[in-house]
XYZ file of C-alpha atoms in Angstrom:
252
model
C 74.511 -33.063 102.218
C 74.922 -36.639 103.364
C 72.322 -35.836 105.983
C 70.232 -35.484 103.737
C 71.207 -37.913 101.849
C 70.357 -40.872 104.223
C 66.957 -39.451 104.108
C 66.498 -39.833 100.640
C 67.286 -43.461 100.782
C 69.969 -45.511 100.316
C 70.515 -45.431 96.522
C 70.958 -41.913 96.937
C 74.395 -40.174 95.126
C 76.624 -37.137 96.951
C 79.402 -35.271 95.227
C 80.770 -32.054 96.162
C 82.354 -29.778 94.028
C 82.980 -26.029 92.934
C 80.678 -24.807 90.280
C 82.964 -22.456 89.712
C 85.301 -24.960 88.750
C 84.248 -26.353 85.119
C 86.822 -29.689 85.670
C 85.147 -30.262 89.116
C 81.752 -29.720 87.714
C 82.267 -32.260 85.152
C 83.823 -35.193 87.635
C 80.808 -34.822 89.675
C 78.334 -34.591 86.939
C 80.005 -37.609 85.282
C 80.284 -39.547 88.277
C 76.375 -39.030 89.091
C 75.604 -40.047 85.282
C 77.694 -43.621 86.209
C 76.512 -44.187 89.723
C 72.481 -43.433 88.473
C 73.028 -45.437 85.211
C 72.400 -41.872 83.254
C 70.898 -38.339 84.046
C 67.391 -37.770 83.097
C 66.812 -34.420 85.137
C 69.439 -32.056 85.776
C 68.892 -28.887 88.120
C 71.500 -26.256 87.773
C 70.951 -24.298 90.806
C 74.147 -23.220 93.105
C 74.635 -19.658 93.285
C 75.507 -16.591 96.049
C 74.583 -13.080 96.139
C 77.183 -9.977 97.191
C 76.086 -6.514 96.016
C 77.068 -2.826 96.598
C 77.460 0.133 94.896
C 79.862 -0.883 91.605
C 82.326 2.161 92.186
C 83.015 0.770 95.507
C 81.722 -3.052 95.710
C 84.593 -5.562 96.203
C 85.465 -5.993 92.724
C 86.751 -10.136 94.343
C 83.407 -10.345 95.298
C 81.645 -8.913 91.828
C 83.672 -11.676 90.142
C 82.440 -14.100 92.373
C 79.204 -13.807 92.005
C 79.636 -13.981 88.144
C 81.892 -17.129 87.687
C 79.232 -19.073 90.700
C 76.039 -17.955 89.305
C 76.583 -17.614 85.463
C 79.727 -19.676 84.683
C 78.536 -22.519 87.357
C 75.685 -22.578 85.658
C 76.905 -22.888 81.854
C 79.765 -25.472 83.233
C 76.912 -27.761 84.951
C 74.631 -27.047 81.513
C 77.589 -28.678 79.036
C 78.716 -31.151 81.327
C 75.181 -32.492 81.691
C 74.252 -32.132 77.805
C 75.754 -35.452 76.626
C 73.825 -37.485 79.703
C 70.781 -35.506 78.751
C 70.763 -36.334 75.170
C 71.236 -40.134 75.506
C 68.257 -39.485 77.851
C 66.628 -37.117 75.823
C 65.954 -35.340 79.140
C 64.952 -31.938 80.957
C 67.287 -28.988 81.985
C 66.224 -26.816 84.559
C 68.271 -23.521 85.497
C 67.613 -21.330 88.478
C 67.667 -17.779 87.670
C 65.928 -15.304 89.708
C 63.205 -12.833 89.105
C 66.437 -10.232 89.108
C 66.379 -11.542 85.735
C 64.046 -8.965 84.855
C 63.812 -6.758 87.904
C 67.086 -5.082 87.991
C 68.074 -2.943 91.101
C 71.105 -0.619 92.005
C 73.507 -2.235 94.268
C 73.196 -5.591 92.381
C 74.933 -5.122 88.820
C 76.783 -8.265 89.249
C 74.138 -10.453 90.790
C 71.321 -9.222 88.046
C 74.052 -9.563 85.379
C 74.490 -13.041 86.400
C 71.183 -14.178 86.525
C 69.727 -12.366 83.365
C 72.888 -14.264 81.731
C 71.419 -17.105 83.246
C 68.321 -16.676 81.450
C 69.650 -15.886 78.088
C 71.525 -18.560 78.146
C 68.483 -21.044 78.719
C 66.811 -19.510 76.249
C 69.655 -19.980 73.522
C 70.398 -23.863 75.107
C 66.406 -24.423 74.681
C 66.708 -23.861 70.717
C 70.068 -25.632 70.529
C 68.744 -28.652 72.004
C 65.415 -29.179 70.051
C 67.117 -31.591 67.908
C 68.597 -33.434 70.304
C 64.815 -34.156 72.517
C 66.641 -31.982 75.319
C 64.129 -29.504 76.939
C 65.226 -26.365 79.148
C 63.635 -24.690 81.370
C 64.327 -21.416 84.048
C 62.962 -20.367 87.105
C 62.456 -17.189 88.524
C 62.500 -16.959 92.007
C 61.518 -13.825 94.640
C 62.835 -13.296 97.925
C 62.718 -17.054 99.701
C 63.115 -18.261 102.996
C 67.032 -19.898 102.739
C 69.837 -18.923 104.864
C 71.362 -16.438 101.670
C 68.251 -14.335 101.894
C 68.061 -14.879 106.308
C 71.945 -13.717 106.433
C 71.393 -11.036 103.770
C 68.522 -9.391 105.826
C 70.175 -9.921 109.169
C 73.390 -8.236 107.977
C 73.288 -6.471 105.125
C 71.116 -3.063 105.864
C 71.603 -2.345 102.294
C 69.018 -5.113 101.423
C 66.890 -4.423 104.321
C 66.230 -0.912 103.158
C 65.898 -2.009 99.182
C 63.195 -4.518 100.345
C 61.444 -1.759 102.366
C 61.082 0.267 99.326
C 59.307 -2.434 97.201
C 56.405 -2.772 96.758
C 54.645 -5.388 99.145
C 54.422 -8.256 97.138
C 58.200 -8.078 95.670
C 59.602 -7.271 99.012
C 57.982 -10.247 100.591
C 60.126 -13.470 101.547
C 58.093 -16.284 100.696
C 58.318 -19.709 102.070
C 60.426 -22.508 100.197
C 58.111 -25.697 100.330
C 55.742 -23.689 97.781
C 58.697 -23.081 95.511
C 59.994 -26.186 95.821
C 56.879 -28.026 94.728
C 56.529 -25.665 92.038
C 60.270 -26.994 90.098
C 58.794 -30.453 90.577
C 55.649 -29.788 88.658
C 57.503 -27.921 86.158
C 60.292 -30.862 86.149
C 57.008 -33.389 85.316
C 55.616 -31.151 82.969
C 58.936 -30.165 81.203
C 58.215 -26.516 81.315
C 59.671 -23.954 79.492
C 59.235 -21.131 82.863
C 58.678 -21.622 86.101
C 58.466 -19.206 88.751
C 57.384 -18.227 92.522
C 55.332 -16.881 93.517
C 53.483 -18.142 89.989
C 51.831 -14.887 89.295
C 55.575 -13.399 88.448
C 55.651 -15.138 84.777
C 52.779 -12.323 83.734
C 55.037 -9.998 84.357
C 57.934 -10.985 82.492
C 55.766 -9.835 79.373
C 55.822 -6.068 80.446
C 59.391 -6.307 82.107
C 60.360 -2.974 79.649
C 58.113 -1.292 81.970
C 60.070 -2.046 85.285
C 63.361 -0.925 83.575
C 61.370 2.852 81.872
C 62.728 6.359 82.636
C 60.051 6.874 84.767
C 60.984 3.482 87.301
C 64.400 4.262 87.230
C 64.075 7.712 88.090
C 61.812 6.702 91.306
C 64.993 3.748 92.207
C 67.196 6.558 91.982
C 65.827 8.847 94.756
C 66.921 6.285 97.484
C 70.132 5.683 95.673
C 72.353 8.784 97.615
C 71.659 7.531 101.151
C 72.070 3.662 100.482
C 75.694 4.755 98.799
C 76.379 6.356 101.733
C 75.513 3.919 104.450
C 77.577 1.271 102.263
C 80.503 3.424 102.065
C 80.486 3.742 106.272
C 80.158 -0.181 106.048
C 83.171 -0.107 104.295
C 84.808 1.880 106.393
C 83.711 -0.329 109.152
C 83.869 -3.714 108.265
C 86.142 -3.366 104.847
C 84.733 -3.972 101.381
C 84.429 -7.827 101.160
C 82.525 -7.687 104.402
C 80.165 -5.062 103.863
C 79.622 -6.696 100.107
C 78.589 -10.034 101.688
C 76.867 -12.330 104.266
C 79.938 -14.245 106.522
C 78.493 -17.549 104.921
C 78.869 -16.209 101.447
C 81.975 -14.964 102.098
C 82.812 -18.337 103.365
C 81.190 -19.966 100.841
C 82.524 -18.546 98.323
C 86.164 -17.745 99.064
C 86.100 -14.229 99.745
């Protein structure tokens, strides 16, 4: 981070903390608010991704998942709300098209980031009156070390991407994206997503979650229980659950 940092000039602020911490979250967010003279963007977007089958899935490793990518997110959202009401500012909280597209082996991870849209989408009315906007973004597969690690040593995700279909499966490159949150940071959107074409979907998500889709998930669902339970066996839950630098990451 302070790499990075010293390219973004010298004015630049750096805090650490644990999202999953909501009295961390707040020192840092105050302590940006005093060192910037006052927030007028905020980006919620830490989060980690462990999956498996929920009858056997590290249950330490469910949780996790849950208090970084949902409560991280609503602990960053109040903490930045008073800064972002003097400012009359913009919100911005990364879900993930798993949001809509929900997939066995990743109960917690899609719980936590359809909470993660709901709760946008609540915050967004609440904060009308106060001039704060709020906006989510749905992202696909990208090119960043969780989704590298996941494919290099999770098999489980390797063989759910090789059942998608093409353009869902695909890991897409993460200048695009990023370029896409700062046009929808100017323009104050209410959605953002990439690839873009993903938002016409969310208007016929029903359809990705009907008897008929859910009976075609479920045909590869015997064999990928199987080869997670020999991972278990193998490595032990919290490994087979998780990438090493999620698991480090994250505590597990």
């Amino acid at each position: 981070m302070e790499e990075v940092a010293k390219r973004c000039g010298e004015s630049t602020f750096v805090a650490e903390c644990d999202v999953s911490s909501n009295d961390q979250v707040v020192e840092a967010v105050d302590s940006a608010a005093e060192a910037l003279g006052g927030l007028d963007v905020v980006v919620a977007n830490a989060g980690i991704a462990a999956g498996g089958p929920l009858r056997s899935q590290d249950i330490r490793s469910w949780e996790r998942v849950i208090e970084i990518n949902l409560l991280g997110v609503m602990y960053t959202d109040r903490a930045a709300l008073p800064h972002l009401e003097r400012s009359r500012g913009y919100l911005l909280n990364i879900a993930s098209t798993a949001a809509a597209l929900r997939g066995p082996g990743l109960s917690g991870y899609c719980a936590a980031k359809a909470g993660v849209e709901a709760l946008s989408d609540c915050l967004r009315v609440e904060m009308m009156q106060f001039g704060v906007q709020v906006g989510v973004a749905y992202f696909l597969f990208l090119d960043t070390d969780m989704v590298t690690d996941g494919e290099r040593e999770m098999p489980l995700l390797r063989r759910a991407k090789a059942e998608m279909p093409k353009p869902l499966s695909r890991t897409y490159p993460l200048a695009p994206a990023i370029d896409e949150v700062v046009t929808a940071i100017a323009g104050r959107r209410r959605r953002v997503a990439y690839p873009p074409w993903f938002l016409r979907l969310l208007a016929v998500r029903q359809l990705l979650a009907s008897p008929l889709a859910e009976r075609q998930a479920a045909k590869a669902v015997p064999d990928a229980v199987r080869e997670y339970e020999e991972m278990v066996a193998e490595r032990g839950a919290s490994a087979a659950s998780a990438s090493e630098r999620t698991r480090e990451l994250a505590g597990l």
